[in-house]
Amino acid sequence: MPTMRTPLPMPALLAAAGLLLGVVPAAPAEAGLTKLPFGTVDGKEVDLYVLTNGNGVVAKIMNYGATITELDAPDRNGNLDDVVLGFDTLAGYLQKEPYFGAVVGRVGNRIAKGRFTLGGKAYQLATNDGPNHLHGGNKGFDKVVWDARVVSDGKVPAVEFTYLSRDGEEGYPGNCTVRVTYALSGANELSLNYVVTTDKDTPVNVTNHSYFNLGGPEKGGILGHVLQIDAERYTPVDSTLIPTGELRAVAGTPMDFRQPTRIGEHLREVGGNPTGYDHNYVLNGGGGALAPVATVYEPNSGRVMDIASTEPGVQFYSGNFLDGTLTGKKGVVYRQYGALALETQHFPDSVNQPNFPSYVLKAGRTYTSETVLKFSTR
Ligand code: BGC
């Protein structure tokens, strides 16, 4: 039986040697967690936490943005590929880039015109996405250094990141403490657990913004990936991607992923500028208890990713705005539809939409959220 030791000296040495030689080290045969220095931001140390589960799955997560920088998963022949977009160096993440792998907040997704009213008080946030507020503003949770603590339990390597977002930061009310724990199980499940508290009522909608390509980003785009989403309805949007408030049936529309469907099958019919999926789905589970969200299958590699969450919605984004201007790990140019995001969350602009489930966290209360990504093959 593999035993969990933290840190594991041999794999750490091998990993460090591998990095020096520029080769991807073979996955350690044991579950464990190692920490590697990755640079500094704002005078604070940034480290990579390398979680391995002994079955080949490796998750690398850094405390800048609580960002997943690498996720290796075996294909049906046991070959590993890194299935998320990102950069080899910290500098890559410090340029303008679309939230690769990061935790976004305080409110992920859009708030119309950056405005909302809470407790009779009007708030104006940064408008950093056309007329709207997106992913927490100019310096959201993705652009700060979080505190990190190893919280491995038995054979399950785990790391907890904590960030205190102060009252007024990016225009939001309340001192808000955000905690996210990543754990990698022996069953190839990467779980993300969020716990948030505040001392003033505030909107909170945190999610991880990983871009997945289960075939390996270097091998082509995601139009051939087969997707199934557990949702009968979605939230249609206006031209600036703000929901109209309607919950519309997916039946008979290009939005219908109730049955496994190739992403490229109806993508051109979706519309939008640029065309593609960038929509929130109303999950059948309704939020609260952990329930199925979506399954992604990549036929060439056989990789499967099952997502479950306690959130009521998921934003399916087909990488429409990737335009070939960014070059990531292994020198891969990130082109349109080169990866997909499935961001488990509350519906966009909920703070202004009384008929959507509320994400307002009351002072003194605790917000919790869990999402599990399970990797397997067919
Ligand atoms: C949004 C997209 C946006 C992307 C990167 C997604 O969550 O829905 O519209 O381009 O994030 O910012």
Short mmCIF file of N, CA, C and O in Angstrom, two decimals, residues 108 126 135 166 190 298:
data_model
loop_
_atom_site.label_atom_id
_atom_site.label_comp_id
_atom_site.label_asym_id
_atom_site.label_seq_id
_atom_site.Cartn_x
_atom_site.Cartn_y
_atom_site.Cartn_z
N GLY A 108 -17.13 35.84 -9.53
CA GLY A 108 -16.79 35.35 -10.85
C GLY A 108 -17.95 35.61 -11.80
O GLY A 108 -19.08 35.78 -11.38
N ALA A 126 -15.48 48.05 -10.83
CA ALA A 126 -14.76 48.30 -12.09
C ALA A 126 -15.53 47.66 -13.26
O ALA A 126 -16.10 46.57 -13.11
N HIS A 135 -15.25 38.70 -13.41
CA HIS A 135 -14.30 37.92 -12.62
C HIS A 135 -13.59 38.73 -11.53
O HIS A 135 -12.38 38.63 -11.33
N ARG A 166 -10.04 42.58 1.60
CA ARG A 166 -10.44 43.59 2.58
C ARG A 166 -11.68 44.36 2.15
O ARG A 166 -12.00 44.44 0.96
N LEU A 190 -10.03 15.21 -8.32
CA LEU A 190 -9.49 16.46 -7.77
C LEU A 190 -10.68 17.23 -7.23
O LEU A 190 -11.58 17.60 -7.98
N GLU A 298 -13.08 12.64 -24.61
CA GLU A 298 -12.26 12.94 -25.79
C GLU A 298 -11.95 11.60 -26.48
O GLU A 298 -11.22 10.77 -25.92
#
